PDB file of C-alpha atoms in Angstrom:
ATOM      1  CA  UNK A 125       0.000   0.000   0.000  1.00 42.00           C
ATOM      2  CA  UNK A 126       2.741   2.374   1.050  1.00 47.00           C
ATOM      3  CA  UNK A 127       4.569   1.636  -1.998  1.00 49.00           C
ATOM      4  CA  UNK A 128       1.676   2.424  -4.618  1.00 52.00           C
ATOM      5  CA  UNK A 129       0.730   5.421  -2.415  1.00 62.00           C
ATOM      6  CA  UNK A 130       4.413   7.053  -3.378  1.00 58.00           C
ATOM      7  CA  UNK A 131       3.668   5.992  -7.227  1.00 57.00           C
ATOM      8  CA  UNK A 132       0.489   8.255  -6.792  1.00 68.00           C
ATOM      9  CA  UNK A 133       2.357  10.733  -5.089  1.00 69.00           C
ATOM     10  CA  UNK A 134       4.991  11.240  -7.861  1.00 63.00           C
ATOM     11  CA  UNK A 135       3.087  10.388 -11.357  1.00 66.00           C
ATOM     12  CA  UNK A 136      -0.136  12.077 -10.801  1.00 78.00           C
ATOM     13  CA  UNK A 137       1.167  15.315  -9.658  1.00 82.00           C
ATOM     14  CA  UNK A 138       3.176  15.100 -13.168  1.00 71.00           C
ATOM     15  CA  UNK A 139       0.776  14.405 -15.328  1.00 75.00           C
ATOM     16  CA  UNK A 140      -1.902  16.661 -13.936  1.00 83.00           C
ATOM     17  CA  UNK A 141       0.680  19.299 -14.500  1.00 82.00           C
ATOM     18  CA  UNK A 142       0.437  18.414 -18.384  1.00 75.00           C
ATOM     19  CA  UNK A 143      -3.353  19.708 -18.385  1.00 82.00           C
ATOM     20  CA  UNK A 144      -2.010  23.318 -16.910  1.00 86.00           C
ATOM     21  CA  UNK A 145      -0.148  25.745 -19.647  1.00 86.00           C
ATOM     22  CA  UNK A 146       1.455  28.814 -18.380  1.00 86.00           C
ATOM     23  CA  UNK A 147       1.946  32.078 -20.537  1.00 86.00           C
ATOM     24  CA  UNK A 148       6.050  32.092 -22.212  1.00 81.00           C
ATOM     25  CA  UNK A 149       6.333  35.118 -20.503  1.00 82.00           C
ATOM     26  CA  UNK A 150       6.030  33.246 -16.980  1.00 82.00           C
ATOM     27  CA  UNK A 151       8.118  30.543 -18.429  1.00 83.00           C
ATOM     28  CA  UNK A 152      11.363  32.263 -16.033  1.00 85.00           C
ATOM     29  CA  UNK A 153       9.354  32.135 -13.209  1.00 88.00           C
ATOM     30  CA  UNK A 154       8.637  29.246 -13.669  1.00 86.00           C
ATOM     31  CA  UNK A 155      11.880  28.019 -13.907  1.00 81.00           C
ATOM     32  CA  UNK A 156      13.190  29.801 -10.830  1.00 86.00           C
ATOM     33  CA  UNK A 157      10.324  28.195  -8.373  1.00 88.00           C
ATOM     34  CA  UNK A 158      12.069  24.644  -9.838  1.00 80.00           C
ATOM     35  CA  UNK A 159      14.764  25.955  -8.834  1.00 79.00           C
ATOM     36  CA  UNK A 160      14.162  26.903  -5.545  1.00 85.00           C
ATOM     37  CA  UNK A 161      12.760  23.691  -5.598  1.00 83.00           C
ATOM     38  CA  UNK A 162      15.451  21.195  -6.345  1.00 76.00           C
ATOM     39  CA  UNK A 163      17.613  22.753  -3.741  1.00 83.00           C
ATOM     40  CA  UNK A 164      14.833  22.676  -1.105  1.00 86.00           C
ATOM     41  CA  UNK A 165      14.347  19.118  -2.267  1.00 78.00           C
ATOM     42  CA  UNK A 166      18.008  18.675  -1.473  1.00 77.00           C
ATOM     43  CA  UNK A 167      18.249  20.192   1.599  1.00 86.00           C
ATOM     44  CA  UNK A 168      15.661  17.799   3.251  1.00 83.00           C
ATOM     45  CA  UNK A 169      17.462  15.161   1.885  1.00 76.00           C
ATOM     46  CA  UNK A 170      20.548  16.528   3.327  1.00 81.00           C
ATOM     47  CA  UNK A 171      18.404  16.997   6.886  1.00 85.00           C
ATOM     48  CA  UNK A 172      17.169  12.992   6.489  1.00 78.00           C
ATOM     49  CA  UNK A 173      20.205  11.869   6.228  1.00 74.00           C
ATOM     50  CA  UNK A 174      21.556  13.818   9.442  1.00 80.00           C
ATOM     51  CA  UNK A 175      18.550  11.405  11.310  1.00 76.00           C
ATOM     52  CA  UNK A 176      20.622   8.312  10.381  1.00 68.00           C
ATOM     53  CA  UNK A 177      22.715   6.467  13.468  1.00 66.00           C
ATOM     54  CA  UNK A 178      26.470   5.976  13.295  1.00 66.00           C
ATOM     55  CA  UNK A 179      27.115   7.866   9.730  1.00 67.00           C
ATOM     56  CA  UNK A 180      30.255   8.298  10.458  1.00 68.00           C
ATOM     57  CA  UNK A 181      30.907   4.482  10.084  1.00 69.00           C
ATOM     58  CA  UNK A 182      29.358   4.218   6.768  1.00 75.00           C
ATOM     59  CA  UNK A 183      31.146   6.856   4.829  1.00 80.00           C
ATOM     60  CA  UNK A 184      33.442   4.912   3.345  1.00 84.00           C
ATOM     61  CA  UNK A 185      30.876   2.405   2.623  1.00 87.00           C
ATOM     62  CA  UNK A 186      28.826   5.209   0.845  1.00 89.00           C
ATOM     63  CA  UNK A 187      31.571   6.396  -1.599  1.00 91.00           C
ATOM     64  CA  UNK A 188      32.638   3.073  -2.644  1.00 94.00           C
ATOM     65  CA  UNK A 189      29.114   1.644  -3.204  1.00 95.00           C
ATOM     66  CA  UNK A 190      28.230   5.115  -4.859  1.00 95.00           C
ATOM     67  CA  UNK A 191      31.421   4.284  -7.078  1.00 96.00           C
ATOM     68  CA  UNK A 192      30.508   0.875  -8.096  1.00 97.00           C
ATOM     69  CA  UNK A 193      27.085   1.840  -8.932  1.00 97.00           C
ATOM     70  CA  UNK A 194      28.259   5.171 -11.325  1.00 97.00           C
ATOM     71  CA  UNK A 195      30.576   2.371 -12.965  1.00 97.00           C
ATOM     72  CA  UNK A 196      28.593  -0.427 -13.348  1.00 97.00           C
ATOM     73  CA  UNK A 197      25.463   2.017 -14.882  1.00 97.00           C
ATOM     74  CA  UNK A 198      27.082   4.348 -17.201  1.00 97.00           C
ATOM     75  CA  UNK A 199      30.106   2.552 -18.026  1.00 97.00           C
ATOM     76  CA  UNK A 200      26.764   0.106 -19.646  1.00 97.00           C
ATOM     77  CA  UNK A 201      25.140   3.102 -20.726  1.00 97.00           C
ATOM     78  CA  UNK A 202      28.282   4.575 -22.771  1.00 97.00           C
ATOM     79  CA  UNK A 203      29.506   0.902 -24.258  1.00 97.00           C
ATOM     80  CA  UNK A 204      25.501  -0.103 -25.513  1.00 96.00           C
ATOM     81  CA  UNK A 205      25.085   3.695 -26.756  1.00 95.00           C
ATOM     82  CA  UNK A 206      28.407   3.546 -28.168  1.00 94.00           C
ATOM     83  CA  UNK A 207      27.308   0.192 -30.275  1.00 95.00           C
ATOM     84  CA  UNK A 208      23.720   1.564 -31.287  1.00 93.00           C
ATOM     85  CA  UNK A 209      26.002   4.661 -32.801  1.00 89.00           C
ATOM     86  CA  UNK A 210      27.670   1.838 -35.180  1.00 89.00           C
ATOM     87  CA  UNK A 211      24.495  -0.087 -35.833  1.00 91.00           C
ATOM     88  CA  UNK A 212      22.479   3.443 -36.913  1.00 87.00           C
ATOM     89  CA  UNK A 213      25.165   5.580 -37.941  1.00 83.00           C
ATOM     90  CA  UNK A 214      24.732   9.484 -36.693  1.00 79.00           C
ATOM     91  CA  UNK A 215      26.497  12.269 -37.400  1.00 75.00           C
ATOM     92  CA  UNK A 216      25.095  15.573 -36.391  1.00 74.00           C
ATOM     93  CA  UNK A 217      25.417  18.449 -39.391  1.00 61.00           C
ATOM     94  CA  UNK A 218      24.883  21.091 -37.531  1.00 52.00           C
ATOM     95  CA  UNK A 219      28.192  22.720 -35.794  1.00 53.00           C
ATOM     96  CA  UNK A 220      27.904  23.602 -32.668  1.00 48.00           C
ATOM     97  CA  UNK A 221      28.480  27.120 -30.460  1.00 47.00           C
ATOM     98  CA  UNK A 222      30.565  26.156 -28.362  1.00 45.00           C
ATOM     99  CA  UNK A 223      28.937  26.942 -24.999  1.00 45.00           C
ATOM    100  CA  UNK A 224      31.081  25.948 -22.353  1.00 46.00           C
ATOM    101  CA  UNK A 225      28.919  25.159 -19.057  1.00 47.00           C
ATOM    102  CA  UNK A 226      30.979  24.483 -16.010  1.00 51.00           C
ATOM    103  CA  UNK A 227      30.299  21.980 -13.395  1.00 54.00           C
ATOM    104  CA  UNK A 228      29.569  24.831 -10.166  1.00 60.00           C
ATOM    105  CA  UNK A 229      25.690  23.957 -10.361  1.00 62.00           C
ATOM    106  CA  UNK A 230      26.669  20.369  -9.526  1.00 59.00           C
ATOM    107  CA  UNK A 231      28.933  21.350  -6.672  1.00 72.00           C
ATOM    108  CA  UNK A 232      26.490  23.647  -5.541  1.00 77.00           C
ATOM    109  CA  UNK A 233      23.622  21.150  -5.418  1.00 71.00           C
ATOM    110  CA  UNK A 234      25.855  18.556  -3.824  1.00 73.00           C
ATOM    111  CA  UNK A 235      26.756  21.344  -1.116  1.00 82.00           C
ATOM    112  CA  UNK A 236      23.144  22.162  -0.333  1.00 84.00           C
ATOM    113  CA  UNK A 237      22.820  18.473   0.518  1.00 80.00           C
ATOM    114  CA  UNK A 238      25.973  18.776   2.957  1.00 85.00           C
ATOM    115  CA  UNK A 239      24.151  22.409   4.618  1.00 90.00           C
ATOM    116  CA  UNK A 240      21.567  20.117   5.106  1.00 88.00           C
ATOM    117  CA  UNK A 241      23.358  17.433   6.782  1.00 85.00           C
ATOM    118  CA  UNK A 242      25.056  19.944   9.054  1.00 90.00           C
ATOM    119  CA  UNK A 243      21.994  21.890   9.715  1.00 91.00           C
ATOM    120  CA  UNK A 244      19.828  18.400  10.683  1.00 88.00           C
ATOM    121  CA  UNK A 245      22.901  18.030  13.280  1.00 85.00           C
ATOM    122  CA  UNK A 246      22.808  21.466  14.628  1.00 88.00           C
ATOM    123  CA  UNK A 247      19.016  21.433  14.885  1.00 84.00           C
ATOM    124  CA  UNK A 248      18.312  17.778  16.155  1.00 79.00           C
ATOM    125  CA  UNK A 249      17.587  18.196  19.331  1.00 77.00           C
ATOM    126  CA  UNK A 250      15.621  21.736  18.730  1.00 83.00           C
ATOM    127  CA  UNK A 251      13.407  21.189  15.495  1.00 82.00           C
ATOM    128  CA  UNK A 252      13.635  19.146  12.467  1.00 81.00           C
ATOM    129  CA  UNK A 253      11.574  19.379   9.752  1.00 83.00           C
ATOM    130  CA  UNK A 254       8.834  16.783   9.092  1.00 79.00           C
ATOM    131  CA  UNK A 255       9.862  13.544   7.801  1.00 73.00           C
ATOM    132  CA  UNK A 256       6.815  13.988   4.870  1.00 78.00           C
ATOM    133  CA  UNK A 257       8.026  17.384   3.938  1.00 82.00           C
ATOM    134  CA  UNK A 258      10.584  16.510   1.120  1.00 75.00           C
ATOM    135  CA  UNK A 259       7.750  13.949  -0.674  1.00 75.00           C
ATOM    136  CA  UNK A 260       5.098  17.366  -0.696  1.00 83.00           C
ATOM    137  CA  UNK A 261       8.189  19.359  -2.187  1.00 82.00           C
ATOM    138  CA  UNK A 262       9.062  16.349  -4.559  1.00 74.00           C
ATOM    139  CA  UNK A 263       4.738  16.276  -5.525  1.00 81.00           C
ATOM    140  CA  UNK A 264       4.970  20.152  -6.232  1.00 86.00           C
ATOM    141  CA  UNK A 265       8.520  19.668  -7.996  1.00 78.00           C
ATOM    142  CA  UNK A 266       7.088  17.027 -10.468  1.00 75.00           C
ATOM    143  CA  UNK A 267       3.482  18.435 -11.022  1.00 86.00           C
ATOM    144  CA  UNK A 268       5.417  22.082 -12.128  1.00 85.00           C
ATOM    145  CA  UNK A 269       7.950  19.829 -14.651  1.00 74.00           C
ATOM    146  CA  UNK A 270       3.982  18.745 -15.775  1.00 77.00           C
ATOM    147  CA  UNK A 271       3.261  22.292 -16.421  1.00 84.00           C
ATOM    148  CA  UNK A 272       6.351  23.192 -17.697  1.00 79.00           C
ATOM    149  CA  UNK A 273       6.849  20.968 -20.333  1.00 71.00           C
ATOM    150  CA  UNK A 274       3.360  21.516 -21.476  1.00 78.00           C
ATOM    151  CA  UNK A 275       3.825  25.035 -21.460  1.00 82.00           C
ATOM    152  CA  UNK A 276       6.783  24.893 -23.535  1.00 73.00           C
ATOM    153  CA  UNK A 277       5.086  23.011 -26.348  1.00 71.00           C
ATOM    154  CA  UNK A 278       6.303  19.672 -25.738  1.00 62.00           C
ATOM    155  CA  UNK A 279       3.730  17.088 -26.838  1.00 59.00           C
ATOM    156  CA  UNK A 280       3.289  13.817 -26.937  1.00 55.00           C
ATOM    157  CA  UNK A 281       2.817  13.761 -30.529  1.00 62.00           C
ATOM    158  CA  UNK A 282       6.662  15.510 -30.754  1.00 58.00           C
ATOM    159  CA  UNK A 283       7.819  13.157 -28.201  1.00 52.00           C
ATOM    160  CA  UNK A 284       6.530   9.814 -30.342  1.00 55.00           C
ATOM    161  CA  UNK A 285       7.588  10.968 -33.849  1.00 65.00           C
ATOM    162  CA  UNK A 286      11.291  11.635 -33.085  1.00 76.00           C
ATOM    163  CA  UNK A 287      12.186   8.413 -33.736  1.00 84.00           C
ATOM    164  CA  UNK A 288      15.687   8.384 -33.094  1.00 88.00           C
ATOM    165  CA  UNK A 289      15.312   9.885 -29.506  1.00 89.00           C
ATOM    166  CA  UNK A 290      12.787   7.156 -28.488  1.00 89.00           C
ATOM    167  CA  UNK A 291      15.011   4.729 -29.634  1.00 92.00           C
ATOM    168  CA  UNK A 292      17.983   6.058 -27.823  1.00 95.00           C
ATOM    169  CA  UNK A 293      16.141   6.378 -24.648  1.00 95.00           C
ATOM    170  CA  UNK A 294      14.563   2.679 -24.632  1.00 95.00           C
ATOM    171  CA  UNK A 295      18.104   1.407 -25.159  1.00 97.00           C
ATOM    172  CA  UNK A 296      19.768   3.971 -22.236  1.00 97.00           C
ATOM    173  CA  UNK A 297      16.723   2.274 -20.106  1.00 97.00           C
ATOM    174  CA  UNK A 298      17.473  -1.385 -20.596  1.00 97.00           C
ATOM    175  CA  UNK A 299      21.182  -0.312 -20.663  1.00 97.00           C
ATOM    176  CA  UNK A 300      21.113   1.191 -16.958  1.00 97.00           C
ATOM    177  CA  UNK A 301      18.741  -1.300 -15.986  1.00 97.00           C
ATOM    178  CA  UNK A 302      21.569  -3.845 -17.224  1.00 97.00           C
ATOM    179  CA  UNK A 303      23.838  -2.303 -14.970  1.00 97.00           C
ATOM    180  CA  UNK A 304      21.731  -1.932 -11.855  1.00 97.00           C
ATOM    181  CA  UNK A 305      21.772  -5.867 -12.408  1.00 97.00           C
ATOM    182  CA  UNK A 306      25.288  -6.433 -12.506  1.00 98.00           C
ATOM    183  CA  UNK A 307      25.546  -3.904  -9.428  1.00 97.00           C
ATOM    184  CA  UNK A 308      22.799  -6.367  -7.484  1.00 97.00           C
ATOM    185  CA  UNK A 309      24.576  -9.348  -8.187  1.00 96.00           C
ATOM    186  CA  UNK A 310      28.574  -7.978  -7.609  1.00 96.00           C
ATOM    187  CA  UNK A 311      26.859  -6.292  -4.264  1.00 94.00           C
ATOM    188  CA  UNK A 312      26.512  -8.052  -0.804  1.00 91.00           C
ATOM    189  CA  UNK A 313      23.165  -7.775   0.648  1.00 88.00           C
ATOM    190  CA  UNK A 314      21.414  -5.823  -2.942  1.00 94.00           C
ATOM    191  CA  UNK A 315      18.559  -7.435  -4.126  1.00 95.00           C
ATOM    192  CA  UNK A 316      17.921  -7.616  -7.968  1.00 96.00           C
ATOM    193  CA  UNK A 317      14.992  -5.356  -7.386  1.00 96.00           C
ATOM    194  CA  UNK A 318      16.694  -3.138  -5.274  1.00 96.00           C
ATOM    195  CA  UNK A 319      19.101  -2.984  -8.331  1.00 97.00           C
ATOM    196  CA  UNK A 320      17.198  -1.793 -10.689  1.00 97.00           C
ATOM    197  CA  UNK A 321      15.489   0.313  -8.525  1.00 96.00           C
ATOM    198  CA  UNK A 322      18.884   1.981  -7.646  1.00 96.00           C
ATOM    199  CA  UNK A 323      19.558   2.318 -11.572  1.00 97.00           C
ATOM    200  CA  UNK A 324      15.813   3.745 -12.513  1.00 95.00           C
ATOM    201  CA  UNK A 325      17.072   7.178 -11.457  1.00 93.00           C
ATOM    202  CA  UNK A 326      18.637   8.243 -14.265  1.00 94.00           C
ATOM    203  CA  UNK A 327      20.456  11.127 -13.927  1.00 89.00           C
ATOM    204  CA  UNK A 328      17.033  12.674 -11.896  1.00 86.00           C
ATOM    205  CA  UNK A 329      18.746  13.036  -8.381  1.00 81.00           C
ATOM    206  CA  UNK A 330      16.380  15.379  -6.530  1.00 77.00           C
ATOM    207  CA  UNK A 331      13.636  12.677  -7.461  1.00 83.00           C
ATOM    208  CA  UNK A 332      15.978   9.236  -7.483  1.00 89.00           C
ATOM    209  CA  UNK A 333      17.270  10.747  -3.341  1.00 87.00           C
ATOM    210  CA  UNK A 334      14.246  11.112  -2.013  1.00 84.00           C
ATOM    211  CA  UNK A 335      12.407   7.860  -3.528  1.00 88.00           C
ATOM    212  CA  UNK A 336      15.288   5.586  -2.621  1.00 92.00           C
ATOM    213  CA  UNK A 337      15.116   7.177   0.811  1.00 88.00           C
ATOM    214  CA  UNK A 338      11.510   6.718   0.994  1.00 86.00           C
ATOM    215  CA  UNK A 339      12.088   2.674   0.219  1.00 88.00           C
ATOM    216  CA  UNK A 340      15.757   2.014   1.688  1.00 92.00           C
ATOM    217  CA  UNK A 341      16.277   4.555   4.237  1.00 89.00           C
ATOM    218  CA  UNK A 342      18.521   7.636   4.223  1.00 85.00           C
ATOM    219  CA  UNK A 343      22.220   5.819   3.155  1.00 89.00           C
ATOM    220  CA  UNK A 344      20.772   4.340   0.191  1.00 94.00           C
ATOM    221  CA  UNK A 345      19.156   7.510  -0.899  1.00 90.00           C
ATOM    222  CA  UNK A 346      22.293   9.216  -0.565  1.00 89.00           C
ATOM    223  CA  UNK A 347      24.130   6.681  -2.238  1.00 93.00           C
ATOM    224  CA  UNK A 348      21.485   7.364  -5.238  1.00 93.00           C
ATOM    225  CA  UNK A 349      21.572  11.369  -5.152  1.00 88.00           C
ATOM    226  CA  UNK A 350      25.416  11.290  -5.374  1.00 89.00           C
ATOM    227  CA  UNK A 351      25.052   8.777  -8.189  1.00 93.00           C
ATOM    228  CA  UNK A 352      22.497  10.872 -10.147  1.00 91.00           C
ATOM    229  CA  UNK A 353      25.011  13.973  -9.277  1.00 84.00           C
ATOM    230  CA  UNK A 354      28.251  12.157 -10.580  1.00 88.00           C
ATOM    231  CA  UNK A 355      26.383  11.211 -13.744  1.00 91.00           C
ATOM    232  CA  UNK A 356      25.813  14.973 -14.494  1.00 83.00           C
ATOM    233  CA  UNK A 357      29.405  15.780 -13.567  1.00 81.00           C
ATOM    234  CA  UNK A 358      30.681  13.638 -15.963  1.00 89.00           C
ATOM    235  CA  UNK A 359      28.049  14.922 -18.867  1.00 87.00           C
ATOM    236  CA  UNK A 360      29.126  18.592 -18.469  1.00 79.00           C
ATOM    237  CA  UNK A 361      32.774  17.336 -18.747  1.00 80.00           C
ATOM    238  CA  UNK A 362      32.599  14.718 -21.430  1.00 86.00           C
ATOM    239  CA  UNK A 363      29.901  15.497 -23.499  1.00 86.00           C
ATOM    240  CA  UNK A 364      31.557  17.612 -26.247  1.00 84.00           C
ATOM    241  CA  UNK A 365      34.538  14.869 -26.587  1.00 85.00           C
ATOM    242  CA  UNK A 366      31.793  12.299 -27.107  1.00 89.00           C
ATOM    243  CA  UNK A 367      30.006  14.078 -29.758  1.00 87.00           C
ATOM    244  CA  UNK A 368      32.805  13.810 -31.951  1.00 84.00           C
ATOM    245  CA  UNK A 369      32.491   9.996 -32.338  1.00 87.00           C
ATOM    246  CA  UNK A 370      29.711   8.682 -30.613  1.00 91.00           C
ATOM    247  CA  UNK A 371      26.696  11.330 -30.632  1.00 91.00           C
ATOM    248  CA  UNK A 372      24.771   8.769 -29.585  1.00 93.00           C
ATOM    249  CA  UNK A 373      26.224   8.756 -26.203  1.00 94.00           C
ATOM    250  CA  UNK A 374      26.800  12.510 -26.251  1.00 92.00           C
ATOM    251  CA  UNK A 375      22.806  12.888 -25.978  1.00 93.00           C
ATOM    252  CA  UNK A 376      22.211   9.810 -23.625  1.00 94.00           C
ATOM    253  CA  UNK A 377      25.214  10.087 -21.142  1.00 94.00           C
ATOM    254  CA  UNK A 378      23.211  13.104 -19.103  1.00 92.00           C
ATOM    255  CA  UNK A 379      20.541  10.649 -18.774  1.00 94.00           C
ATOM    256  CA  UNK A 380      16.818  12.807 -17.535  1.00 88.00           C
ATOM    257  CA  UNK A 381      19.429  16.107 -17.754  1.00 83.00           C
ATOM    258  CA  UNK A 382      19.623  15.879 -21.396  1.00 85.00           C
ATOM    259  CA  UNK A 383      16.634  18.015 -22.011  1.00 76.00           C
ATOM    260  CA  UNK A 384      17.468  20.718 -19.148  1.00 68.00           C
ATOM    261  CA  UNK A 385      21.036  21.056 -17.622  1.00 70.00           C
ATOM    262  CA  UNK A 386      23.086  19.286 -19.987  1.00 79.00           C
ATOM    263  CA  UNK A 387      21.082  20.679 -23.128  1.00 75.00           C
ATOM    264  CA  UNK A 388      23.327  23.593 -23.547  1.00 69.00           C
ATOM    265  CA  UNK A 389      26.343  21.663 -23.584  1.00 77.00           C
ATOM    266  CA  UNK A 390      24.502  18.929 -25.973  1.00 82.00           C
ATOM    267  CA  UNK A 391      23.397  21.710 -28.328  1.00 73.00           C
ATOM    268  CA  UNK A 392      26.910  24.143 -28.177  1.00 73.00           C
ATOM    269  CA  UNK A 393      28.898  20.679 -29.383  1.00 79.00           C
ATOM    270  CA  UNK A 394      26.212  19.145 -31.767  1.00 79.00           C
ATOM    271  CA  UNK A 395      24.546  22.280 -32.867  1.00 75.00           C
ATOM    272  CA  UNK A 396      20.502  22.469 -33.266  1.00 63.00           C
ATOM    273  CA  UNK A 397      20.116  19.571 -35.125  1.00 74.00           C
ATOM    274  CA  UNK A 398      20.460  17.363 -32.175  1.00 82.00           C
ATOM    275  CA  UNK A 399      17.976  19.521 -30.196  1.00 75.00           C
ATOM    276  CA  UNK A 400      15.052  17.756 -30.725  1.00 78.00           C
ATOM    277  CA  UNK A 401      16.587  14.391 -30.247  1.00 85.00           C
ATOM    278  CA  UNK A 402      17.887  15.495 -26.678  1.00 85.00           C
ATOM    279  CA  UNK A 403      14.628  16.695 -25.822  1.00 79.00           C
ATOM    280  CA  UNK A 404      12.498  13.894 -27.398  1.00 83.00           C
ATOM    281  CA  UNK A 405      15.039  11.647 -25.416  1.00 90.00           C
ATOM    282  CA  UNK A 406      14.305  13.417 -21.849  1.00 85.00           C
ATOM    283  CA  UNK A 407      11.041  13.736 -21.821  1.00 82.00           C
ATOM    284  CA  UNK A 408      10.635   9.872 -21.903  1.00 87.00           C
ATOM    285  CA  UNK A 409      13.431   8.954 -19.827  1.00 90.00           C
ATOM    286  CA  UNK A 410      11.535  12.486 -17.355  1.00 84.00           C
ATOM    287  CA  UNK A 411       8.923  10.305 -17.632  1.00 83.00           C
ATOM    288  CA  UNK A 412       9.895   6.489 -17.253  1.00 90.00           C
ATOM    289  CA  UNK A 413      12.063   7.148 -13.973  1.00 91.00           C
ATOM    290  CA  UNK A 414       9.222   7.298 -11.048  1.00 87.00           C
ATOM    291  CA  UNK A 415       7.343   4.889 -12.598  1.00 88.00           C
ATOM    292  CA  UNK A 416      10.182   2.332 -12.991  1.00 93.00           C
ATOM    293  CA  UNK A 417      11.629   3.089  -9.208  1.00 92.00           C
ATOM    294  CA  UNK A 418       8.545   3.406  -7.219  1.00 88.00           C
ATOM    295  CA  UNK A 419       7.475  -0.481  -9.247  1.00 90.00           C
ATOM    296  CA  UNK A 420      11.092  -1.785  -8.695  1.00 94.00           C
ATOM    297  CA  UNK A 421      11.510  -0.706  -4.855  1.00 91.00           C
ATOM    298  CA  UNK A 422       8.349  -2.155  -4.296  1.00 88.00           C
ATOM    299  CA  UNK A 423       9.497  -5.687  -5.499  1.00 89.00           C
ATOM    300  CA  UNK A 424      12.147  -5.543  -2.650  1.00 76.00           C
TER     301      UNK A 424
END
């Protein structure tokens, strides 16, 4: 029950958000309040993890399991995108700008998640947020991605007859879902559901940190939110070296950033023609993520 409760919680918010279009002018607002958003999102995930007994012990457990798990799911995603690239050849006309985005929003998410941390120390024995407050900010979070894709003219229809995005995201999918495997069965103690839950995030870490906390408690969400983060660390850096050879895995590397924080990177190194095929890409991976952790965490 307390499993398809959360699925309710994060996919109808979304999809009722898709029945709501804003004017373009509010479009910047917009985008601020999902701003404010994701960080507040972080924060409490930041304060949850300050609940959790004897952390200290388990740091070294975190960063090696968070390594494993990076390695095992994009190191899959980048050799299966890489082969797709040679089986459907691809090589984006348009030249790109050359935008060069640096990696400070990453460090600066990963350090509101540390404030946090500090802050649910500090403030433990005085007042602590409510447990329930990060999955009302996650509802609100999701149900204004609803509004804001709809309100930027992003419909189904455009979604479905990109074929080459569809296709790339079905085989990122199966690819991380491939590695959150082989992480369950190289891992002590991981079930194969717990896995693939742990994989379904896909780049989506204010989402992927608070659902794994929700199922697995406050280590294995972190372990997933630094995932997500190190995934979109190593799109910023890598994704105009892969677009040279393997475009393919240029797009899907950033995983559900590919049609928001990556995108300027994807478009300055592949140019506008690959636009569409980013966004066509995200918006199904956007969408694919809660559904496939909320149904794999609740398998185990």
């Amino acid at each position: 029950m307390d499993s398809l409760m959360t699925l309710i919680s994060v996919l109808v918010p979304m999809f009722a958000g898709f029945f709501i279009r804003v004017p373009k002018p509010y479009l910047s607002v917009l985008d601020r309040i999902l701003s404010v958003l994701v960080y507040a999102v972080l924060l409490l995930i930041g304060v949850s993890l300050a609940r959790v007994e004897n952390l200290g012990t388990q740091l070294d457990d975190i960063a090696l399991t968070t390594l494993w798990l990076f390695f095992c799911t994009v190191g899959a995603n980048l050799i299966v995108l890489a082969v797709l690239g040679k089986l459907f050849p691809w090589r984006p006309n348009g030249k790109g700008k050359g935008v060069s985005v640096g990696v400070s929003g990453s460090v600066r998410q990963l350090g509101c998640v540390v404030f946090g941390f500090v802050f649910g120390k500090l403030m433990r024995d005085i007042w602590m947020p409510s447990e329930s407050a990060g999955m009302y900010c996650l509802m609100l979070l999701v149900f204004l991605i609803g509004v804001q894709l709809k309100s930027s003219g992003v419909s189904l229809r455009q979604v479905l007859v990109n074929r080459r995005g569809i296709r790339l995201s079905v085989w990122f999918m199966l690819s991380s879902l491939s590695g959150g495997l082989l992480f369950a069965v190289s891992t002590d103690g991981v079930s194969w559901a717990k896995g693939l839950a742990m994989a379904s995030g896909f780049g989506w870490y204010s989402l992927s940190g608070l659902v794994m906390t929700e199922a697995y408690g406050a280590v294995w969400g972190s372990i997933a939110l630094l995932n997500d983060l190190a995934r979109e660390l190593f799109a910023l850096a890598f994704i105009p070296l892969l677009m040279k050879r393997f475009p393919d895995a240029a797009v899907g590397v950033g995983g559900a950033t590919s049609m928001d924080f990556t995108l300027p990177v994807i478009q300055g190194a592949g140019g506008l023609e690959v636009v569409p095929v980013a966004v066509s890409f995200g918006v199904v991976v956007n969408v694919a993520a809660p559904f496939l952790m909320v149904v794999f965490s609740a398998l185990g």
